[in-house]
Amino acid sequence: MSKQTVKKIYVGGMIILLVIAVLNLILAEPLLNPFIIFGLMFILLSINIYNNTRADGEEKQK
């Protein structure tokens, strides 16, 4: 996948998870366990970092 595609997925996923986190604070009944939210954020962040370093390496080789 290209760097732009992964960035769009990353930003969209983070926005969705942040909305869920805010709703957890507002609502009496939590939608999702906070540890699951942070785990998904960490997974998105690690995929984004991995893809950026891979794409940067491919650009340097050209």
mmCIF file of N, CA and C in Angstrom:
data_model
loop_
_atom_site.group_PDB
_atom_site.id
_atom_site.type_symbol
_atom_site.label_atom_id
_atom_site.label_comp_id
_atom_site.label_asym_id
_atom_site.label_seq_id
_atom_site.Cartn_x
_atom_site.Cartn_y
_atom_site.Cartn_z
ATOM 1 N N MET A 1 0.840 -1.181 0.000
ATOM 2 C CA MET A 1 0.000 0.000 0.000
ATOM 3 C C MET A 1 0.885 1.244 0.000
ATOM 4 N N SER A 2 0.361 2.294 -0.581
ATOM 5 C CA SER A 2 1.136 3.527 -0.638
ATOM 6 C C SER A 2 1.099 4.240 0.710
ATOM 7 N N LYS A 3 2.026 5.175 0.849
ATOM 8 C CA LYS A 3 2.130 5.934 2.087
ATOM 9 C C LYS A 3 0.843 6.728 2.357
ATOM 10 N N GLN A 4 0.259 7.291 1.308
ATOM 11 C CA GLN A 4 -0.956 8.096 1.452
ATOM 12 C C GLN A 4 -2.141 7.247 1.909
ATOM 13 N N THR A 5 -2.278 6.043 1.356
ATOM 14 C CA THR A 5 -3.393 5.166 1.724
ATOM 15 C C THR A 5 -3.315 4.785 3.198
ATOM 16 N N VAL A 6 -2.121 4.420 3.646
ATOM 17 C CA VAL A 6 -1.953 4.036 5.049
ATOM 18 C C VAL A 6 -2.205 5.234 5.955
ATOM 19 N N LYS A 7 -1.787 6.422 5.516
ATOM 20 C CA LYS A 7 -2.020 7.621 6.327
ATOM 21 C C LYS A 7 -3.514 7.912 6.463
ATOM 22 N N LYS A 8 -4.276 7.720 5.378
ATOM 23 C CA LYS A 8 -5.727 7.934 5.440
ATOM 24 C C LYS A 8 -6.384 6.939 6.393
ATOM 25 N N ILE A 9 -5.970 5.673 6.320
ATOM 26 C CA ILE A 9 -6.509 4.649 7.215
ATOM 27 C C ILE A 9 -6.150 4.976 8.663
ATOM 28 N N TYR A 10 -4.906 5.398 8.885
ATOM 29 C CA TYR A 10 -4.429 5.734 10.228
ATOM 30 C C TYR A 10 -5.225 6.892 10.827
ATOM 31 N N VAL A 11 -5.368 7.967 10.064
ATOM 32 C CA VAL A 11 -6.086 9.144 10.566
ATOM 33 C C VAL A 11 -7.559 8.810 10.807
ATOM 34 N N GLY A 12 -8.190 8.105 9.880
ATOM 35 C CA GLY A 12 -9.593 7.716 10.048
ATOM 36 C C GLY A 12 -9.794 6.816 11.251
ATOM 37 N N GLY A 13 -8.924 5.842 11.414
ATOM 38 C CA GLY A 13 -9.020 4.931 12.555
ATOM 39 C C GLY A 13 -8.816 5.636 13.879
ATOM 40 N N MET A 14 -7.851 6.552 13.927
ATOM 41 C CA MET A 14 -7.599 7.298 15.160
ATOM 42 C C MET A 14 -8.784 8.194 15.521
ATOM 43 N N ILE A 15 -9.381 8.825 14.521
ATOM 44 C CA ILE A 15 -10.547 9.680 14.788
ATOM 45 C C ILE A 15 -11.696 8.849 15.352
ATOM 46 N N ILE A 16 -11.944 7.681 14.751
ATOM 47 C CA ILE A 16 -13.012 6.801 15.241
ATOM 48 C C ILE A 16 -12.735 6.361 16.677
ATOM 49 N N LEU A 17 -11.494 5.957 16.961
ATOM 50 C CA LEU A 17 -11.159 5.513 18.314
ATOM 51 C C LEU A 17 -11.241 6.657 19.321
ATOM 52 N N LEU A 18 -10.867 7.868 18.918
ATOM 53 C CA LEU A 18 -10.976 9.007 19.828
ATOM 54 C C LEU A 18 -12.434 9.356 20.112
ATOM 55 N N VAL A 19 -13.297 9.232 19.111
ATOM 56 C CA VAL A 19 -14.730 9.466 19.330
ATOM 57 C C VAL A 19 -15.282 8.434 20.308
ATOM 58 N N ILE A 20 -14.883 7.180 20.139
ATOM 59 C CA ILE A 20 -15.328 6.130 21.065
ATOM 60 C C ILE A 20 -14.824 6.419 22.476
ATOM 61 N N ALA A 21 -13.570 6.884 22.595
ATOM 62 C CA ALA A 21 -13.019 7.201 23.917
ATOM 63 C C ALA A 21 -13.795 8.340 24.581
ATOM 64 N N VAL A 22 -14.147 9.361 23.804
ATOM 65 C CA VAL A 22 -14.930 10.473 24.359
ATOM 66 C C VAL A 22 -16.324 9.996 24.759
ATOM 67 N N LEU A 23 -16.943 9.154 23.942
ATOM 68 C CA LEU A 23 -18.264 8.621 24.292
ATOM 69 C C LEU A 23 -18.199 7.766 25.555
ATOM 70 N N ASN A 24 -17.079 7.057 25.751
ATOM 71 C CA ASN A 24 -16.908 6.288 26.991
ATOM 72 C C ASN A 24 -16.952 7.205 28.205
ATOM 73 N N LEU A 25 -16.382 8.405 28.070
ATOM 74 C CA LEU A 25 -16.381 9.347 29.189
ATOM 75 C C LEU A 25 -17.767 9.940 29.428
ATOM 76 N N ILE A 26 -18.499 10.194 28.346
ATOM 77 C CA ILE A 26 -19.803 10.860 28.456
ATOM 78 C C ILE A 26 -20.894 9.898 28.913
ATOM 79 N N LEU A 27 -20.964 8.726 28.292
ATOM 80 C CA LEU A 27 -22.048 7.782 28.573
ATOM 81 C C LEU A 27 -21.825 7.054 29.894
ATOM 82 N N ALA A 28 -22.913 6.645 30.503
ATOM 83 C CA ALA A 28 -22.827 5.916 31.769
ATOM 84 C C ALA A 28 -22.291 4.500 31.546
ATOM 85 N N GLU A 29 -22.697 3.882 30.451
ATOM 86 C CA GLU A 29 -22.263 2.519 30.122
ATOM 87 C C GLU A 29 -21.160 2.599 29.065
ATOM 88 N N PRO A 30 -19.948 2.150 29.385
ATOM 89 C CA PRO A 30 -18.856 2.256 28.400
ATOM 90 C C PRO A 30 -19.105 1.403 27.155
ATOM 91 N N LEU A 31 -18.748 1.948 26.006
ATOM 92 C CA LEU A 31 -18.914 1.222 24.746
ATOM 93 C C LEU A 31 -17.845 0.151 24.567
ATOM 94 N N LEU A 32 -16.624 0.484 24.971
ATOM 95 C CA LEU A 32 -15.487 -0.398 24.728
ATOM 96 C C LEU A 32 -14.503 -0.256 25.886
ATOM 97 N N ASN A 33 -13.862 -1.346 26.236
ATOM 98 C CA ASN A 33 -12.858 -1.324 27.286
ATOM 99 C C ASN A 33 -11.722 -0.374 26.881
ATOM 100 N N PRO A 34 -11.283 0.518 27.778
ATOM 101 C CA PRO A 34 -10.208 1.455 27.425
ATOM 102 C C PRO A 34 -8.917 0.765 26.990
ATOM 103 N N PHE A 35 -8.628 -0.401 27.546
ATOM 104 C CA PHE A 35 -7.419 -1.118 27.147
ATOM 105 C C PHE A 35 -7.502 -1.572 25.692
ATOM 106 N N ILE A 36 -8.708 -1.924 25.247
ATOM 107 C CA ILE A 36 -8.898 -2.304 23.846
ATOM 108 C C ILE A 36 -8.686 -1.088 22.948
ATOM 109 N N ILE A 37 -9.198 0.069 23.369
ATOM 110 C CA ILE A 37 -9.014 1.298 22.583
ATOM 111 C C ILE A 37 -7.529 1.615 22.447
ATOM 112 N N PHE A 38 -6.794 1.602 23.571
ATOM 113 C CA PHE A 38 -5.366 1.915 23.510
ATOM 114 C C PHE A 38 -4.595 0.860 22.729
ATOM 115 N N GLY A 39 -5.009 -0.388 22.831
ATOM 116 C CA GLY A 39 -4.363 -1.441 22.050
ATOM 117 C C GLY A 39 -4.550 -1.232 20.556
ATOM 118 N N LEU A 40 -5.774 -0.888 20.144
ATOM 119 C CA LEU A 40 -6.027 -0.624 18.726
ATOM 120 C C LEU A 40 -5.270 0.611 18.248
ATOM 121 N N MET A 41 -5.179 1.644 19.107
ATOM 122 C CA MET A 41 -4.394 2.829 18.743
ATOM 123 C C MET A 41 -2.924 2.466 18.559
ATOM 124 N N PHE A 42 -2.402 1.636 19.447
ATOM 125 C CA PHE A 42 -1.001 1.215 19.342
ATOM 126 C C PHE A 42 -0.764 0.419 18.066
ATOM 127 N N ILE A 43 -1.703 -0.466 17.716
ATOM 128 C CA ILE A 43 -1.572 -1.248 16.485
ATOM 129 C C ILE A 43 -1.584 -0.331 15.269
ATOM 130 N N LEU A 44 -2.516 0.636 15.231
ATOM 131 C CA LEU A 44 -2.557 1.588 14.117
ATOM 132 C C LEU A 44 -1.260 2.380 14.026
ATOM 133 N N LEU A 45 -0.752 2.827 15.170
ATOM 134 C CA LEU A 45 0.476 3.610 15.181
ATOM 135 C C LEU A 45 1.663 2.785 14.696
ATOM 136 N N SER A 46 1.768 1.541 15.141
ATOM 137 C CA SER A 46 2.897 0.709 14.730
ATOM 138 C C SER A 46 2.837 0.381 13.242
ATOM 139 N N ILE A 47 1.639 0.140 12.707
ATOM 140 C CA ILE A 47 1.507 -0.108 11.267
ATOM 141 C C ILE A 47 1.898 1.134 10.482
ATOM 142 N N ASN A 48 1.489 2.303 10.961
ATOM 143 C CA ASN A 48 1.830 3.549 10.288
ATOM 144 C C ASN A 48 3.340 3.781 10.290
ATOM 145 N N ILE A 49 3.988 3.581 11.428
ATOM 146 C CA ILE A 49 5.441 3.772 11.519
ATOM 147 C C ILE A 49 6.164 2.774 10.625
ATOM 148 N N TYR A 50 5.740 1.503 10.651
ATOM 149 C CA TYR A 50 6.368 0.487 9.808
ATOM 150 C C TYR A 50 6.249 0.847 8.331
ATOM 151 N N ASN A 51 5.057 1.260 7.912
ATOM 152 C CA ASN A 51 4.846 1.579 6.504
ATOM 153 C C ASN A 51 5.652 2.808 6.090
ATOM 154 N N ASN A 52 5.753 3.801 6.979
ATOM 155 C CA ASN A 52 6.538 4.990 6.652
ATOM 156 C C ASN A 52 8.012 4.650 6.475
ATOM 157 N N THR A 53 8.563 3.824 7.354
ATOM 158 C CA THR A 53 9.975 3.464 7.220
ATOM 159 C C THR A 53 10.196 2.608 5.979
ATOM 160 N N ARG A 54 9.253 1.731 5.670
ATOM 161 C CA ARG A 54 9.375 0.905 4.465
ATOM 162 C C ARG A 54 9.313 1.772 3.213
ATOM 163 N N ALA A 55 8.368 2.700 3.181
ATOM 164 C CA ALA A 55 8.218 3.576 2.014
ATOM 165 C C ALA A 55 9.427 4.493 1.863
ATOM 166 N N ASP A 56 9.974 4.981 2.984
ATOM 167 C CA ASP A 56 11.164 5.827 2.914
ATOM 168 C C ASP A 56 12.351 5.035 2.383
ATOM 169 N N GLY A 57 12.465 3.770 2.792
ATOM 170 C CA GLY A 57 13.544 2.921 2.290
ATOM 171 C C GLY A 57 13.426 2.676 0.798
ATOM 172 N N GLU A 58 12.204 2.484 0.313
ATOM 173 C CA GLU A 58 11.996 2.279 -1.120
ATOM 174 C C GLU A 58 12.321 3.539 -1.910
ATOM 175 N N GLU A 59 12.018 4.712 -1.353
ATOM 176 C CA GLU A 59 12.316 5.972 -2.040
ATOM 177 C C GLU A 59 13.818 6.187 -2.139
ATOM 178 N N LYS A 60 14.570 5.812 -1.101
ATOM 179 C CA LYS A 60 16.024 5.996 -1.112
ATOM 180 C C LYS A 60 16.694 5.064 -2.113
ATOM 181 N N GLN A 61 16.115 3.882 -2.330
ATOM 182 C CA GLN A 61 16.710 2.922 -3.260
ATOM 183 C C GLN A 61 16.555 3.356 -4.706
ATOM 184 N N LYS A 62 15.538 4.160 -5.001
ATOM 185 C CA LYS A 62 15.290 4.580 -6.383
ATOM 186 C C LYS A 62 16.257 5.649 -6.835
#
